[in-house]
Structures are given as C-alpha cells and as structure tokens.
Amino acid sequence: MLLTISPTSPPQTLSVINNKNDAAFNNHSILLSSLTQCTNISQLKQIHAQTLRTMLPHHRNTLFLYSRILYFSSTADLDYAYRVFDHVENPNSFMWNTLIRACAQNVDTKEQAVKIFQRMLEKGNVFPDKYTFPFALKACAYLFALFEGKQAHGQIVKHGLGSDVYINNSLVHFYASCGYLDLAKKVFDNMLERSLVSWNVMIDAFVQFGEFDSALKLFGQMKNFFKPDGYTLQSITSACAGLGTLSLGMWAHAYIFRMCDSSLVSDVLVNNSLIDMYSKCGSLEIAGQVFERMPKRDLTSWNTIILGLAMHGQAEAALKYFDRLVEEESFLPNSITFVGVLSACNHGGMVNEGQDYFDVMIKEYNITPVLEHYGCLVDLLARAGHIDEALDLVSNMSMKPDVVIWRSLLDACCKQNASIELSEEVAQQIIESGGGISSGVYVLLSRVYASASRWNDVGLVRKLMTDKGVTKEPGCSSIEIDGIAHEFFAGDTSHPQTKQIYGVLDVIDDKLKSIGYKPDSSQATMVDELDDGKRHSLRLHSERLAIALGILNLKPGLPIRVFKNLRVCNDCHEVTKLISKIFNVNVIVRDRARFHHFKNGSCSCMDYW
C-alpha cells in the first residue's frame, strides 16, 4: 500500500527500532540501497513510507535520506516533491537547491522557483551557495524579474561568490534577458575567469540585441582562448545573417566541416542556422543545398527554408516546399509555417492563393490566426489594389489591428494612389494605435502628399515631425568586399574611395540620361523644394553609393550584394534595374521588406514590393 504525505499529518510512531541508533543506521543503509534501485514514483513512495516508519526524525542519516527522496521526486512528481520538502523541519541547502532547480527547469513553475529562493533568504538558517544562484537567476531571466535578480546579485556579492564562473555566466544571461546589455557586459568584463560558456552567452547577448559587429569582434577575441562549439557557431551565423557578411558565414560553415566532429556537422540546430544565414545573406542556392543535405530535419528546418524563399520572392518554390512538408514528413505545419506561406503569397502577389492558404490554416489545421497572419493577408490585398477588401478584413479581425497592419495599408494607399482622405484616415488610425511616435507614419503620409504634388502639406508634415521631436531613421547600406563590410549613409563622403565612388555616380548619371531616364522625386528628401535638389538627393541615396563601390572593386561576374536598413525607394529601384542592364551586373539588394534580385534590367519582385 502506497503512503501519501500531508504536511499536516505527523509521521507514524517508530515502535520497531526502539530508538536505537544502530538500528537507525541499518535501516538507513537498506533504504539508501533501495533508493539507488528505485525506477518510478510508486517505488519511491514505498521507500518514503518505510523512512517515516523506521527512521528517527532527527537522526543525522534521516535528513540525507529525505534529500535523496526529494531529488528523485523532483524529477518525477514535482507536487510530491513540494510535500516532501514541506515535511522536513529544517531543510539543508541541498534540498533548497534541488527544489529551486526543479522549478526553474519547468516553464510553468519558474515563478515558484523565485518564491522558494526568497523563502530561503527570509528563513535565514541556511545560506544560498554557488549551486543556488544559477537556477534562481535562470528563473529570474525567464520572468524578466529584474528586482529579484538584482537581489540575488547582491546576495552573491555578500556571500563572496562574485568570482564564481558559473554564477557570473548566469548573471550575464540574466541581465541580457532583462534588456540590460550594458550590465551584462560589465559583469563579463569583470570576470576573473571565463569558460567557453561565458563567451557564448555574451556573444549571443550581442546578437539578440542586434549588436552584430560587437558579437563578431568578441568572437575574434574568443578564438584566442577557446575552440568554438555548436552554440558559438549558431550565434556567429546569426550575426552574419544580420550584417549580410557572407564571407564570414561561409568561413563558419567551412570551420564546422574542418574542425568539428560529425555530430556537429549533422546537428539540426546548426544546419538550421546555416540555412537562415545563407538565405539572409542572399545566397539562396547554398541555403537550399544545406537543407537538402541534412540527414535529419525538424519543423524549424522546413519553416526556415520556406521563410527564406518567401523573403526572396520565390513564392512558387516556397509553396512547393510546403507541399513536400505536408506530403513527405510526419510534421504538421504550425503557425510559423503559415507565416512563411502567406509571406510567399504576399511577395508573389498571389492574392487567391493567399486567401486559400489562410482558409486552409484555419479549417484544416485548426490554427487560430494571429496578427502576423492577418498582417500578411492585409498587406497582400492592399498592395494588389484591393484596399477596400483589406479594410473589410481589418474591421472583421478577431483582435485589434496593430500599427504594422495600419502602416501597410498606408503604404498601399501611397503606392495605389488612393484618395488623400483615405490615406489621412489610415494615418490617424496609426497615431491612435500608438504608432504615431515613430517616423514611419509621417514619412509615408508625406509621400502620399508628394505623389499628389501637395508640397505645402509635405512641409506641414515635416514641421509636425520637428515639433514632436520625431526624426526620420537615416538610410544606411552596407556592401561586403573581400571580407570587409563598407557602410554608407545618404550623401556619405567618409569612405577612402569617395572621389572614385562619386566619379562612378557621374558615369551612371550620364548613361541614365542617354537612355531618357527621368527621376521619380516623390520619395526624395522632402525639405528640398527645387527639382534639381530632389534629383541631387536621390543620386546620393546610400544604396547607390554602395553599388558604385561594388562596380569599382568587385571582380567581373560576381554579384553586388547590398543590405539596406530601410525599404528601397521607387527611384532607386528603377535605377538599379537600369544599372544591372547597362553594366551587365547582377545586383542583390536586401531592404527592410525583402530581397530584390536585379538582372538584365528587371527585378525578381516584378516591381511589386
């Protein structure tokens, strides 16, 4: 018969052992031996019952037995572990740590882990040790519990554990998870001893904050002390994806094959990160090769390749991978899969297909649409000219539309030359939804007015931005040449080859004029009032400077790969098409929305972006 425990029920009277210490020792040995052979919770409960009946409550060996019982139950039945713990009058540090760790490792009980840690501090008869803090900080990081984590940090200093490498690793992760990269870096810089994990945690923190350059610089330092492992390489490939540094990403890929064992070469997570990196660096062909050569895939593998193809406008290829996923694999598509599928339809202008997949997601796979799904469909409808249908979808959504959805509608109003009144109404919705503090809504609205040649209204929008202290995010483009990334802002003159770059721009201008090109000034800097000024500002957009540098320095036959933080404007898009034909060069541009592959005077987006 199994014995259940209640903290309010006292243990049974121990009449068999007659309070003899030697008998208690013998019972302890037998019970401990039984614990080592225990395989399930039912057996554990029987051993626990024997402990209650045969062991003295305050015998030195009894607490040790309870510690082992608690450890076993914490991995098998956490509720039972709570009851074991509460039954012990004075738990030792091992027992506190066991329960904190068990709660910290379970998503649903991380808050309980923090509470148990605080109980331990409040009780005060047992001090936390170097095994306590890593799990307490792990729970705080997950919960973004900054105050509690800082409390733990104070206790770490108080108990002289500030030099422990494992605790410091946990502190770096905790501060980074809570959004305090500066504090994470401070802990890292002050560490007297670092492990490979220390470097990995800090590098990953930089990547998560978008500090890709800092991540790569730190990686360069790390190589002097440690050999990178799978976690390092995942972070580095993510940084390469963020910066578009294909050469370093390829180095990381080659490193895996040269220096790492076969398990890492075939590791699903590492390969998924490589697919993502190659896709975001503009090398879709290699991304596909990595995917096809994977000995084993998970659903993330499929989602990554579908999203990558969608980002490049390869809608039909993305949908074929979706069909393969459904037909060949035992995985069921999830919410992220359909974000990729709907994005593919969106970038391909496939309105009917997008609506069909949206219905399939709901009816066949019972996936409840979230804002990302609605956003894809709204954007697809609006950019295809079905603005009224997009507005109907927004009004019938099961949730409140966010600023992204309203901004996509405003962008569509601009591109589709919708009425000024409708554009103003959508802009008002953005402001009311809390998105008016960013520059995007003002810039889009100014473009609507510019398209209608209402320059006075453009000026009013710009004045409103100034009055509210809103500044437009500057356009920035980068290009990688011989492993070195070169960054440009609009009108940049800081590059060592500035004179030659502007010389190439003059050549481009002359060739454009000879074929009758006329600039589209609707997206030029709106503070310029003269047409010549607008034309001048257009030719100095950051991506044009980067393309000029590519024409100067890249070997013939190599594509020019440019990465821009903002969306490409209409004029730069048209000019880049013409450059690809005039100079017989392939140009790949990744902007905020998608990839554009320019070749022989046309773009893969078919002028639909």
Short mmCIF file of N, CA and C in Angstrom, two decimals, residues 297 299 302 306 318-333 337 357 364-365:
data_model
loop_
_atom_site.label_atom_id
_atom_site.label_comp_id
_atom_site.label_asym_id
_atom_site.label_seq_id
_atom_site.Cartn_x
_atom_site.Cartn_y
_atom_site.Cartn_z
N ARG A 297 15.87 16.48 -40.26
CA ARG A 297 15.31 17.83 -40.18
C ARG A 297 14.22 17.87 -39.11
N LEU A 299 10.82 20.63 -37.78
CA LEU A 299 9.87 21.56 -38.40
C LEU A 299 10.51 22.92 -38.63
N TRP A 302 12.12 23.19 -42.06
CA TRP A 302 11.16 23.48 -43.13
C TRP A 302 10.69 24.93 -43.07
N ILE A 306 11.26 27.77 -46.07
CA ILE A 306 10.06 28.40 -46.64
C ILE A 306 10.11 29.91 -46.45
N ALA A 318 8.63 28.26 -52.56
CA ALA A 318 8.25 28.17 -51.15
C ALA A 318 7.03 27.28 -50.97
N LEU A 319 6.05 27.42 -51.86
CA LEU A 319 4.83 26.63 -51.76
C LEU A 319 5.09 25.16 -52.08
N LYS A 320 6.08 24.89 -52.96
CA LYS A 320 6.44 23.50 -53.24
C LYS A 320 7.06 22.84 -52.01
N TYR A 321 7.87 23.59 -51.28
CA TYR A 321 8.42 23.05 -50.03
C TYR A 321 7.32 22.80 -49.02
N PHE A 322 6.32 23.67 -48.99
CA PHE A 322 5.19 23.43 -48.09
C PHE A 322 4.48 22.13 -48.47
N ASP A 323 4.29 21.90 -49.76
CA ASP A 323 3.64 20.66 -50.22
C ASP A 323 4.48 19.45 -49.81
N ARG A 324 5.80 19.57 -49.94
CA ARG A 324 6.68 18.46 -49.54
C ARG A 324 6.57 18.20 -48.04
N LEU A 325 6.52 19.26 -47.27
CA LEU A 325 6.39 19.12 -45.82
C LEU A 325 5.14 18.34 -45.46
N VAL A 326 4.05 18.70 -46.09
CA VAL A 326 2.77 18.06 -45.79
C VAL A 326 2.75 16.61 -46.27
N GLU A 327 3.34 16.34 -47.44
CA GLU A 327 3.25 15.01 -48.05
C GLU A 327 4.32 14.05 -47.56
N GLU A 328 5.56 14.54 -47.37
CA GLU A 328 6.68 13.64 -47.13
C GLU A 328 7.03 13.46 -45.66
N GLU A 329 6.79 14.46 -44.86
CA GLU A 329 7.25 14.41 -43.47
C GLU A 329 6.09 14.12 -42.51
N SER A 330 6.48 13.72 -41.33
CA SER A 330 5.47 13.42 -40.31
C SER A 330 5.13 14.65 -39.48
N PHE A 331 5.65 15.82 -39.88
CA PHE A 331 5.36 17.04 -39.14
C PHE A 331 4.06 17.68 -39.62
N LEU A 332 3.39 18.32 -38.71
CA LEU A 332 2.24 19.14 -39.06
C LEU A 332 2.69 20.60 -39.11
N PRO A 333 2.31 21.35 -40.16
CA PRO A 333 2.68 22.76 -40.20
C PRO A 333 2.11 23.50 -39.00
N THR A 337 4.89 28.23 -39.90
CA THR A 337 4.87 27.73 -41.28
C THR A 337 3.95 28.58 -42.14
N TYR A 357 -4.85 29.65 -48.66
CA TYR A 357 -3.99 29.10 -47.60
C TYR A 357 -4.44 29.62 -46.23
N GLU A 364 -8.36 23.33 -41.85
CA GLU A 364 -7.75 22.00 -41.89
C GLU A 364 -6.77 21.76 -40.74
N TYR A 365 -6.11 22.83 -40.31
CA TYR A 365 -5.07 22.65 -39.28
C TYR A 365 -5.45 23.28 -37.95
#
